Structures are given as structure tokens and as C-alpha cells.
Tab-separated table of C-alpha atoms and ligand atoms in Angstrom:
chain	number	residue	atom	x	y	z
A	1	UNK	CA	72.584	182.429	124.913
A	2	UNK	CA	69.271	181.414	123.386
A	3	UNK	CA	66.457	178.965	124.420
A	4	UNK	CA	64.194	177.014	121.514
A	5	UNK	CA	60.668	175.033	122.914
A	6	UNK	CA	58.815	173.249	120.658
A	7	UNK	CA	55.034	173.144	120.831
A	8	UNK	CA	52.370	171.203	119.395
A	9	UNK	CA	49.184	172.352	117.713
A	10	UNK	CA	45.525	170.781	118.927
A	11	UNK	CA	42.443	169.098	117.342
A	12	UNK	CA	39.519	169.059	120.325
A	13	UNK	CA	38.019	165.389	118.989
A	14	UNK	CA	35.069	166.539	121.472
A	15	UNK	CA	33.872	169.778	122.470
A	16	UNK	CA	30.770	169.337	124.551
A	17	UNK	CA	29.734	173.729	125.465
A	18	UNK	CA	27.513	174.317	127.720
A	19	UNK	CA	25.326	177.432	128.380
A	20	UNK	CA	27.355	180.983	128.690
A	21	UNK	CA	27.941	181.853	132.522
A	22	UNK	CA	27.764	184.974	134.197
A	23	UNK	CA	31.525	185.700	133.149
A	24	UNK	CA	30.627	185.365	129.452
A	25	UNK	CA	33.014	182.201	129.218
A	26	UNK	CA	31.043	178.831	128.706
A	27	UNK	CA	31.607	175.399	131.240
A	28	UNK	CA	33.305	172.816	128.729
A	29	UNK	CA	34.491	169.363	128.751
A	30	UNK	CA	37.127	169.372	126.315
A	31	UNK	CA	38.976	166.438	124.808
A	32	UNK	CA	41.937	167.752	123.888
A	33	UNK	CA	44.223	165.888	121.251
A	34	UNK	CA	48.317	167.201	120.508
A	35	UNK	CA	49.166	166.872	116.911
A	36	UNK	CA	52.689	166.384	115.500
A	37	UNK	CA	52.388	170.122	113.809
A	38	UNK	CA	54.494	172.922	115.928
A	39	UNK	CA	55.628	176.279	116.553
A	40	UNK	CA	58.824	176.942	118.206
A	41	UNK	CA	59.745	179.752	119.889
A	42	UNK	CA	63.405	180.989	120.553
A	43	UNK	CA	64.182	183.637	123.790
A	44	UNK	CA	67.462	185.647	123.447
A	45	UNK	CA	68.200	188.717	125.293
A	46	UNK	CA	67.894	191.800	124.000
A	47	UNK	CA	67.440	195.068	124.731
A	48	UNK	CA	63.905	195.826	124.775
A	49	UNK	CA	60.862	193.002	124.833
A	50	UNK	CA	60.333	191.982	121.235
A	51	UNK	CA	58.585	190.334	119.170
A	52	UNK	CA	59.121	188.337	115.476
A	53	UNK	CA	57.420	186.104	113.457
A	54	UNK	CA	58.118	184.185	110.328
A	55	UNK	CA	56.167	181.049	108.292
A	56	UNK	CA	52.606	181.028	106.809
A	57	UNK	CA	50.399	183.412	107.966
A	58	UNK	CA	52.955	185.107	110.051
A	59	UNK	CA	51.694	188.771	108.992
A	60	UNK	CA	48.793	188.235	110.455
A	61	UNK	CA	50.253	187.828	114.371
A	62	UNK	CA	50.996	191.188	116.018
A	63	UNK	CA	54.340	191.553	117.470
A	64	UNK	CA	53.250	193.867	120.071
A	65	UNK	CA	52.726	193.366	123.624
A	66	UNK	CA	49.243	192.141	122.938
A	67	UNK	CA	51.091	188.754	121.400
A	68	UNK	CA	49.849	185.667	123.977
A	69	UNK	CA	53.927	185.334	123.649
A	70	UNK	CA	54.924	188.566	124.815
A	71	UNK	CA	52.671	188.600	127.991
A	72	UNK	CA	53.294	184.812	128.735
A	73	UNK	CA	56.930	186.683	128.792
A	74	UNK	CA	55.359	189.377	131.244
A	75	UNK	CA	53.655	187.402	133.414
A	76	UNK	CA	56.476	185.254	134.551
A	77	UNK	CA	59.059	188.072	135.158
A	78	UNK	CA	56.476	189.774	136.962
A	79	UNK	CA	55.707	187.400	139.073
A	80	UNK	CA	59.384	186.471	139.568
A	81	UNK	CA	60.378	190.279	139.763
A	82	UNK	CA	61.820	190.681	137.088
A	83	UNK	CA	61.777	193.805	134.490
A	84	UNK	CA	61.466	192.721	130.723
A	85	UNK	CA	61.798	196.510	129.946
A	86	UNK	CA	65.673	196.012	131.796
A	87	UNK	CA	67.810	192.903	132.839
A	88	UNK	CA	65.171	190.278	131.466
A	89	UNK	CA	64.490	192.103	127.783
A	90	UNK	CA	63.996	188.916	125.649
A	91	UNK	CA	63.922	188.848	121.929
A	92	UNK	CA	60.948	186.312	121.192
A	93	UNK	CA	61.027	184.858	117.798
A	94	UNK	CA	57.709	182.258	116.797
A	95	UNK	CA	58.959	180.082	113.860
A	96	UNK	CA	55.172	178.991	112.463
A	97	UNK	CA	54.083	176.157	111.450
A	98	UNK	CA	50.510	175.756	113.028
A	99	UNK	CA	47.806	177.569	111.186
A	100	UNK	CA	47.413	180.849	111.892
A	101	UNK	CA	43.592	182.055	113.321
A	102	UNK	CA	42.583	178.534	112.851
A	103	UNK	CA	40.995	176.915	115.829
A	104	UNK	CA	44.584	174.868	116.224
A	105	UNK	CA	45.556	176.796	119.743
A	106	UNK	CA	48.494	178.219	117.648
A	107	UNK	CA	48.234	181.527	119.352
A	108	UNK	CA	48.049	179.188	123.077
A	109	UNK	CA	51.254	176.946	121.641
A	110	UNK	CA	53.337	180.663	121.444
A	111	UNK	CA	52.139	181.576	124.828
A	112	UNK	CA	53.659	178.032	126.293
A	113	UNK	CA	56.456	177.948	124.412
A	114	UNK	CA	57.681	182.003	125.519
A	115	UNK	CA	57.007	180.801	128.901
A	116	UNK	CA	59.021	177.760	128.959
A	117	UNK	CA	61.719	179.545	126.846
A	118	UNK	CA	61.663	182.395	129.277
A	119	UNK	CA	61.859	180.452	132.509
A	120	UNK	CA	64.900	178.322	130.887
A	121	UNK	CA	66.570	181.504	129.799
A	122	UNK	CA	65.955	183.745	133.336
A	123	UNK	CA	66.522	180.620	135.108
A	124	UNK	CA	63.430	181.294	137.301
A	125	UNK	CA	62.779	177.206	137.551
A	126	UNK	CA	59.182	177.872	138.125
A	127	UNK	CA	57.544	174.553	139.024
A	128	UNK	CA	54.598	172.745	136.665
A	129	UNK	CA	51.961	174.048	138.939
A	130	UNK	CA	53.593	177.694	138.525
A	131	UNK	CA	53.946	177.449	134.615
A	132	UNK	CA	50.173	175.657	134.224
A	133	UNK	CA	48.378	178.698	137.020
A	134	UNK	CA	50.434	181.110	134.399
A	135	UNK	CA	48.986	179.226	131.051
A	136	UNK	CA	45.844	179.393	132.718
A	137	UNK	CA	45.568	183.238	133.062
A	138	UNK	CA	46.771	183.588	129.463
A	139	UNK	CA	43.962	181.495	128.091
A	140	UNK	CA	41.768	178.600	128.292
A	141	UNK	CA	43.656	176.290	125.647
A	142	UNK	CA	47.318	177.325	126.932
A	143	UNK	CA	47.673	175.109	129.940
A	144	UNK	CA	46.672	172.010	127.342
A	145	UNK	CA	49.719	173.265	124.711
A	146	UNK	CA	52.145	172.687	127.633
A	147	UNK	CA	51.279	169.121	128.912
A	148	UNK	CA	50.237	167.865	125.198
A	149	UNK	CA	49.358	164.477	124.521
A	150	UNK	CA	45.628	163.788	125.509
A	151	UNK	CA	43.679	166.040	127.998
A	152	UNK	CA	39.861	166.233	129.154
A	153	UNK	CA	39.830	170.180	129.658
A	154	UNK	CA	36.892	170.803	131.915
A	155	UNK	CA	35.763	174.669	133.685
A	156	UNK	CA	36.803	176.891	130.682
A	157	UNK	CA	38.888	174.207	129.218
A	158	UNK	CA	41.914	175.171	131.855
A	159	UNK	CA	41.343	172.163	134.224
A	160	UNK	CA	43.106	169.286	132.737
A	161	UNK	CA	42.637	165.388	132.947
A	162	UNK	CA	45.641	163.720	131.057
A	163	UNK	CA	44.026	160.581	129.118
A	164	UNK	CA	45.368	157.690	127.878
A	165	UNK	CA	45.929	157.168	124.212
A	166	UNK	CA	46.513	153.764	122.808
A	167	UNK	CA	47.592	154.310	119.521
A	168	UNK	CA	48.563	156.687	116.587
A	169	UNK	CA	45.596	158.903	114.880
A	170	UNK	CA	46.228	159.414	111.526
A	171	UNK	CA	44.888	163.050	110.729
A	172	UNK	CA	44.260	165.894	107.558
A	173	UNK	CA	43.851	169.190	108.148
A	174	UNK	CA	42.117	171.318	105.538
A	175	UNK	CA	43.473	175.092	106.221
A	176	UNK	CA	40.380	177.210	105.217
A	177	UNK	CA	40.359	180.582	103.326
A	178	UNK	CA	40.557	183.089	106.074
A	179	UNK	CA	39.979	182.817	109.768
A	180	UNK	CA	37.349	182.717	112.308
A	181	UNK	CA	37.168	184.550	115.900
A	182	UNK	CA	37.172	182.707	118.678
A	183	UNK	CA	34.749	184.813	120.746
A	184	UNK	CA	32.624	185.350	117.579
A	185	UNK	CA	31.740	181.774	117.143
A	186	UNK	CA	30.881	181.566	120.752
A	187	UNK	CA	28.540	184.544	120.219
A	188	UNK	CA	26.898	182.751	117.344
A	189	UNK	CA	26.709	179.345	119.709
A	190	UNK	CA	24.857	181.799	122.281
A	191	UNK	CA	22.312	183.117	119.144
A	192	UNK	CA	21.789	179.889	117.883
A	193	UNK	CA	21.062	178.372	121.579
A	194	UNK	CA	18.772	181.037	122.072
A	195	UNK	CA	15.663	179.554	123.654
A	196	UNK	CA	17.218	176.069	124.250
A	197	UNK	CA	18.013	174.414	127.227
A	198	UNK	CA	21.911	173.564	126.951
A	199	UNK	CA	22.679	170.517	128.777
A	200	UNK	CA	25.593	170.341	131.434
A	201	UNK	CA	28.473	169.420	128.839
A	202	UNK	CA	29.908	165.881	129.758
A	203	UNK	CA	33.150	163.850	127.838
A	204	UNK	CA	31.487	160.807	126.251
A	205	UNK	CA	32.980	157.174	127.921
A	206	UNK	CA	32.512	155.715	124.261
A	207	UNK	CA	35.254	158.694	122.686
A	208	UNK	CA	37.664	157.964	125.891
A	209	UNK	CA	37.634	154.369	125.228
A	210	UNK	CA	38.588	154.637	121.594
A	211	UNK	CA	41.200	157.062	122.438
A	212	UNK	CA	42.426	154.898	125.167
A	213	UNK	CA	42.433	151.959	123.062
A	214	UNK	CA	43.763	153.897	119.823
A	215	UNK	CA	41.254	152.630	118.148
A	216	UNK	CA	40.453	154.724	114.894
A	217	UNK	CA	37.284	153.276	113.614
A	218	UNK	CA	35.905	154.001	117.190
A	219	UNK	CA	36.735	157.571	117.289
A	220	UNK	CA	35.954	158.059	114.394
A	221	UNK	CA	32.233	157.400	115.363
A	222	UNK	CA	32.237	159.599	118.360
A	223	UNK	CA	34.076	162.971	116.762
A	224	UNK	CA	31.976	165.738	118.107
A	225	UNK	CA	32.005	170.028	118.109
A	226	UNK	CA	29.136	171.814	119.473
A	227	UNK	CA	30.794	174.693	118.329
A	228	UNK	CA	30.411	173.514	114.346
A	229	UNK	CA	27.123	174.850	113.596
A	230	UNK	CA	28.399	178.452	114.722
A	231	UNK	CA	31.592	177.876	112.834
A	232	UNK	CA	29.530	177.015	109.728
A	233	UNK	CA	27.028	179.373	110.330
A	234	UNK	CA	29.554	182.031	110.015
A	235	UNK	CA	31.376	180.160	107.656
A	236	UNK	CA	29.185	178.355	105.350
A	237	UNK	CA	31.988	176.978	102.711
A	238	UNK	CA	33.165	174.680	105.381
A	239	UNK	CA	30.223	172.364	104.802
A	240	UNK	CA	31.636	171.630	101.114
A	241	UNK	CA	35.227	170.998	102.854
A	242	UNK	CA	33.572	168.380	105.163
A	243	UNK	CA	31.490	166.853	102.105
A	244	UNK	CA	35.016	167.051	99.960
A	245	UNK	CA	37.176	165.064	103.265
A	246	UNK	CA	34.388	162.902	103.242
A	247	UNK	CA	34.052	161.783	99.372
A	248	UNK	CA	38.154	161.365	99.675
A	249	UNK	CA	37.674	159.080	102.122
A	250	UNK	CA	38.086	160.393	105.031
A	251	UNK	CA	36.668	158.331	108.093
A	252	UNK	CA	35.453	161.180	109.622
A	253	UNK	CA	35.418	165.097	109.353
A	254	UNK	CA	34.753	168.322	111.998
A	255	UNK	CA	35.277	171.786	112.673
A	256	UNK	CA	38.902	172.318	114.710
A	257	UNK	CA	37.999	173.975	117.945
A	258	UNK	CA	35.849	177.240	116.921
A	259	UNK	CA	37.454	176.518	113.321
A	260	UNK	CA	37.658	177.314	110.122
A	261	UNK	CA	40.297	174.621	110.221
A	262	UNK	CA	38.855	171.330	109.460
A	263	UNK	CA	40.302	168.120	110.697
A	264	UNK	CA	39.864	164.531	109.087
A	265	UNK	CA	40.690	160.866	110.440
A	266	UNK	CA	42.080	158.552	108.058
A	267	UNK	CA	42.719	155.271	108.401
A	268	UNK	CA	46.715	155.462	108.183
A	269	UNK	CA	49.023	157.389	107.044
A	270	UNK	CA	48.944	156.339	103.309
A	271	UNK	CA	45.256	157.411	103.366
A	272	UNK	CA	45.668	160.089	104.675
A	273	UNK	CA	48.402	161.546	102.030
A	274	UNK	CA	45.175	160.611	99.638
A	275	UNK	CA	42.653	162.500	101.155
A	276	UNK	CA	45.189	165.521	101.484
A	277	UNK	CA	45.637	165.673	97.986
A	278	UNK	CA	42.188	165.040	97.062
A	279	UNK	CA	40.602	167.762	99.059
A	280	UNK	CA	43.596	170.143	97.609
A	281	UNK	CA	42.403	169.189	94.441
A	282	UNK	CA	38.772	169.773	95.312
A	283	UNK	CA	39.091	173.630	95.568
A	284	UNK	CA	37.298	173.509	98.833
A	285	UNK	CA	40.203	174.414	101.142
A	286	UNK	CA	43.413	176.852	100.715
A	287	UNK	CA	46.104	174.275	101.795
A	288	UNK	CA	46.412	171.288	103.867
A	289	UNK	CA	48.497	169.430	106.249
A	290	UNK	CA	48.955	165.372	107.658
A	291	UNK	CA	50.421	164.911	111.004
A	292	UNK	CA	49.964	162.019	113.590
A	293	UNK	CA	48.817	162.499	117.355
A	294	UNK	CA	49.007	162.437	120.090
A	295	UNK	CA	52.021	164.408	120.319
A	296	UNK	CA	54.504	165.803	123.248
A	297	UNK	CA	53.624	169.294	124.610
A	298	UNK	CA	55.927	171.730	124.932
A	299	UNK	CA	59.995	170.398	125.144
A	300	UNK	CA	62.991	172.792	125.557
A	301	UNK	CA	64.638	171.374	122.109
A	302	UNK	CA	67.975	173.357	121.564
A	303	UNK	CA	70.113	175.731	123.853
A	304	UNK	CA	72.729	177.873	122.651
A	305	UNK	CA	75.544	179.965	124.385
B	1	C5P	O1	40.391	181.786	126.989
B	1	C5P	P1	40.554	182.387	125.626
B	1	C5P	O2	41.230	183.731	125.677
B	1	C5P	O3	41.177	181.449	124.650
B	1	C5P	O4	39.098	182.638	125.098
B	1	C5P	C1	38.831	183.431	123.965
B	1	C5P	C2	37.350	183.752	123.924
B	1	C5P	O5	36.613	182.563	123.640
B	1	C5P	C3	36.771	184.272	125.235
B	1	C5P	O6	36.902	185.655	125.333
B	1	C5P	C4	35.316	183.845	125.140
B	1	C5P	O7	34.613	184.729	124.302
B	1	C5P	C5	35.406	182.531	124.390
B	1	C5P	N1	35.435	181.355	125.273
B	1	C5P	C6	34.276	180.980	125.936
B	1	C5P	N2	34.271	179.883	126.751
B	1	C5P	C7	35.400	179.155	126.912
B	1	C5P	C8	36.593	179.499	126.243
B	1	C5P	C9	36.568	180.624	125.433
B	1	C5P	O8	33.234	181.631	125.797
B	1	C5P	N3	35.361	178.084	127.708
């Protein structure tokens, strides 16, 4: 018996940040976009709680119980009583596809998919509201990887809106030389915002609209990451990406979440095969990818036994 769920990466097309709070976490409103790029993650038992990984980058994840997989996994047998180290030890595998330490919510799509793999395979039937309290507790971007589509993330990016999308984005994403950390780049948003009064972050009606509409040209306009001038501050070679995406003709360019992915609009599909190979060509990037959004979040998609 085995369970596979599928689950999309992210692009945040706005990330308003406001100032840190007395947690250390910082009030967001977060438009959240799914893009046709996944992980999937298979539960079988097993005799102890494990962890594997294969694809790109996948010697970089830790297959210990630190692995936003493995205590997804945790979380919902303990809640449900159950004992992963007895009758619920699950072999989690993570088939990668999503960038690794990229500012995609990779890490968050594992997390959703053990959970939903988990609760299939225990047959705990934990309701939404259950599965989204659990995502929430695992991270801010988890919650977002299991509804997909289009989401205004507001608090730490855990309270979610779902928004209407009209249309298909056509998207590039340049997958940069390394990685960035998450808390890191908010650390550098703090220094930089030393001294300056951070406004109350706010979604911007002009970015809904286009989403709601699908309406590329529009969105395009209205792309925005307050977390970019960290992300480039720490990771200054992402400026020539943006300049390369641009000069390929890209409609638009930005940091992915806290990066050092960067994400391009195109106009359609065909474009955006040309600006893929054009910013390959331009040195400026170590690979890239195309995929459309939005996209489902995560979907049980095979069962075995
Ligand atoms: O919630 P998550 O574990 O993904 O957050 C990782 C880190 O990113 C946090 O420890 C914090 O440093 C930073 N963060 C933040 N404000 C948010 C979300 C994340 O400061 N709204």
C-alpha cells in the first residue's frame, strides 16, 4: 500500500512586509501564485519513520526528522495518536522537481504533500480545517502549497484568501547558483529598514484585478517583492539575471519569495521557451525552468496496494 500527492511550487507576484513584530516574524500580505512545477511525495509503511529524496538538488534536503516532511508526518499521528516510531512508521520518499533552497516553498510543498499522503495512508480523514491548522504550525507558506491556485496570505502569510485568476501566466524561472536563507533575507530586510517607518503591508487592487482578469500585461506592471533588495543585497548577481530576463524579453522580472530564484512573465508560452534559452545562454543563471500558473495544490494522484 502506498499513497503519491502531488504539489505545486509558488511565485509570490506581491510580497508587501511589514515591520518585524515582537515574535521576530513580519505581518505580510502575500499574493500567492501555484505554478505547474511539483514535488510528489509517496507514504509506504515501513518500519521506522524515514526519509528519501531524489532529483536536482536532492543532497541538499536532510532526511532526518528535521525534514518539514517528516514532522508534517509527526504532527498528524500525534495529534491523531498515533506512533510513527510503531504501527504508523511511514517511508516518505520526495521525488523533486521544485528548486531546492530557492524561495519556491519547495520545502512547504513536502510538508503538504507528507501530510496529505499520511492522512490517506493512516486513514485519519482529518478535515481541511485540521490539515490547513497543521500546515500552519509547520510554516507560513505550507497552508498556501495545499489549497494552490491563487491566495492573498495575510498574518505571517498562514491566513489565506483564495483569489480569482482569469487566465494562464506564462512564467521563466532562472534557478540561481546557490541558495538563500529564508530568515537571513528577513534579517537583511530588518538592517536595511533600519530607521524607516515600514508601512502596514496591504495587497494592491490594481495586481488582484489583473490576476482576476488574467490579464498579463497588467500584472506584469504591478509585480512586486519587498524582500528583493535583501535578496540582492545578499546576493548581488541576481541583478544581472533580472537585466538578462529583461533584454530576452521578458515582460517583467523579480526575486521568488526571499529568492535567489528569479521569476519572469512572458507573454505566452512560445516566449517564454525564448527567454529560457536566452537567459541560459546569458551565463547569468545555473538552469531554468517554464511552467504555467495558476496551478492545483496538493491532489492524492496514485494509490497502490
Ligand atoms: O514560517 P517559516 O518557517 O517558513 O519562516 C521561516 C523564517 O522566515 C522565520 O523563522 C522568520 O525568520 C522568517 N519569516 C518572517 N516573517 C514571515 C515569514 C517568515 O520573518 N511572515
Amino acid at each position: 500500500m502506498s499513497v503519491t500527492v502531488r504539489v505545486p511550487a509558488k511565485v509570490n507576484v506581491q510580497l508587501a512586509v511589514g515591520g518585524a513584530r515582537p515574535d521576530g516574524f513580519h505581518d505580510l500580505a502575500n499574493v500567492f501564485l501555484a505554478v505547474g512545477l511539483y514535488d510528489e511525495v509517496t507514504a509506504t509503511p515501513a518500519d521506522e519513520l524515514r526519509v528519501t529524496c531524489a532529483g536536482p538538488g536532492a543532497g541538499q534536503v536532510p532526511l532526518d526528522r528535521t525534514n518539514l516532511a517528516a514532522r508534517a508526518a509527526l504532527a498528524l499521528a500525534e495529534r491523531h495518536g498515533l506512533d510513527v516510531d510503531a504501527d504508523a512508521a511511514v517511508h516518505l520518499h520526495i521525488d523533486k522537481d521544485i528548486p531546492v533552497a530557492g524561495g519556491m516553498a519547495g520545502g512547504s510543498a513536502d510538508a503538504a504533500g507528507a501530510l496529505l499522503a499520511c492522512d490517506a495512508l493512516w486513514g485519519t480523514r482529518a478535515s481541511r480545517d485540521e490539515l490547513l491548522e497543521i500546515c500552519a504550525e509547520l510554516g507560513s507558506d505550507v497552508p498556501f502549497s495545499l489549497v494552490g491556485g491563487a491566495a492573498l496570505g495575510t498574518g505571517r502569510g498562514e491566513r489565506l484568501r483564495p483569489l480569482d485568476v482569469g487566465g494562464t501566466f506564462h512564467w521563466v524561472f532562472a534557478v540561481a547558483d546557490g541558495g538563500l536563507s529564508t530568515p537571513a533575507v528577513y534579517r537583511e530586510f530588518d538592517r536595511l529598514g533600519e530607521g524607516i517607518v515600514i508601512p502596514e503591508p496591504a495587497a494592491s487592487e490594481d495586481l488582484l484585478a489583473a490576476l482576476a482578469k488574467g490579464d498579463t500585461d497588467a500584472l506584469a506592471a504591478t509585480l512586486a517583492n519587498d524582500l528583493q533588495p535583501a535578496a540582492l543585497s545578499l546576493f548581488p548577481s541576481l541583478t544581472d539575471t533580472l537585466a538578462a530576463g529583461r533584454a530576452a524579453g521578458a515582460l517583467a522580472g523579480l526575486v521568488s519569495g526571499s529568492g535567489p530564484t528569479t521569476a519572469f512573465l512572458a507573454r505566452d508560452a512560445e516566449s517564454a521557451q525564448a527567454v529560457a534559452a536566452a537567459l541560459l545562454a546569458s551565463g547569468t543563471c545555473r538552469a531554468t525552468r517554464v511552467a504555467d500558473s495558476p496551478a492545483p495544490g496538493a491532489t492524492v494522484i496514485r494509490r497502490t496496494g
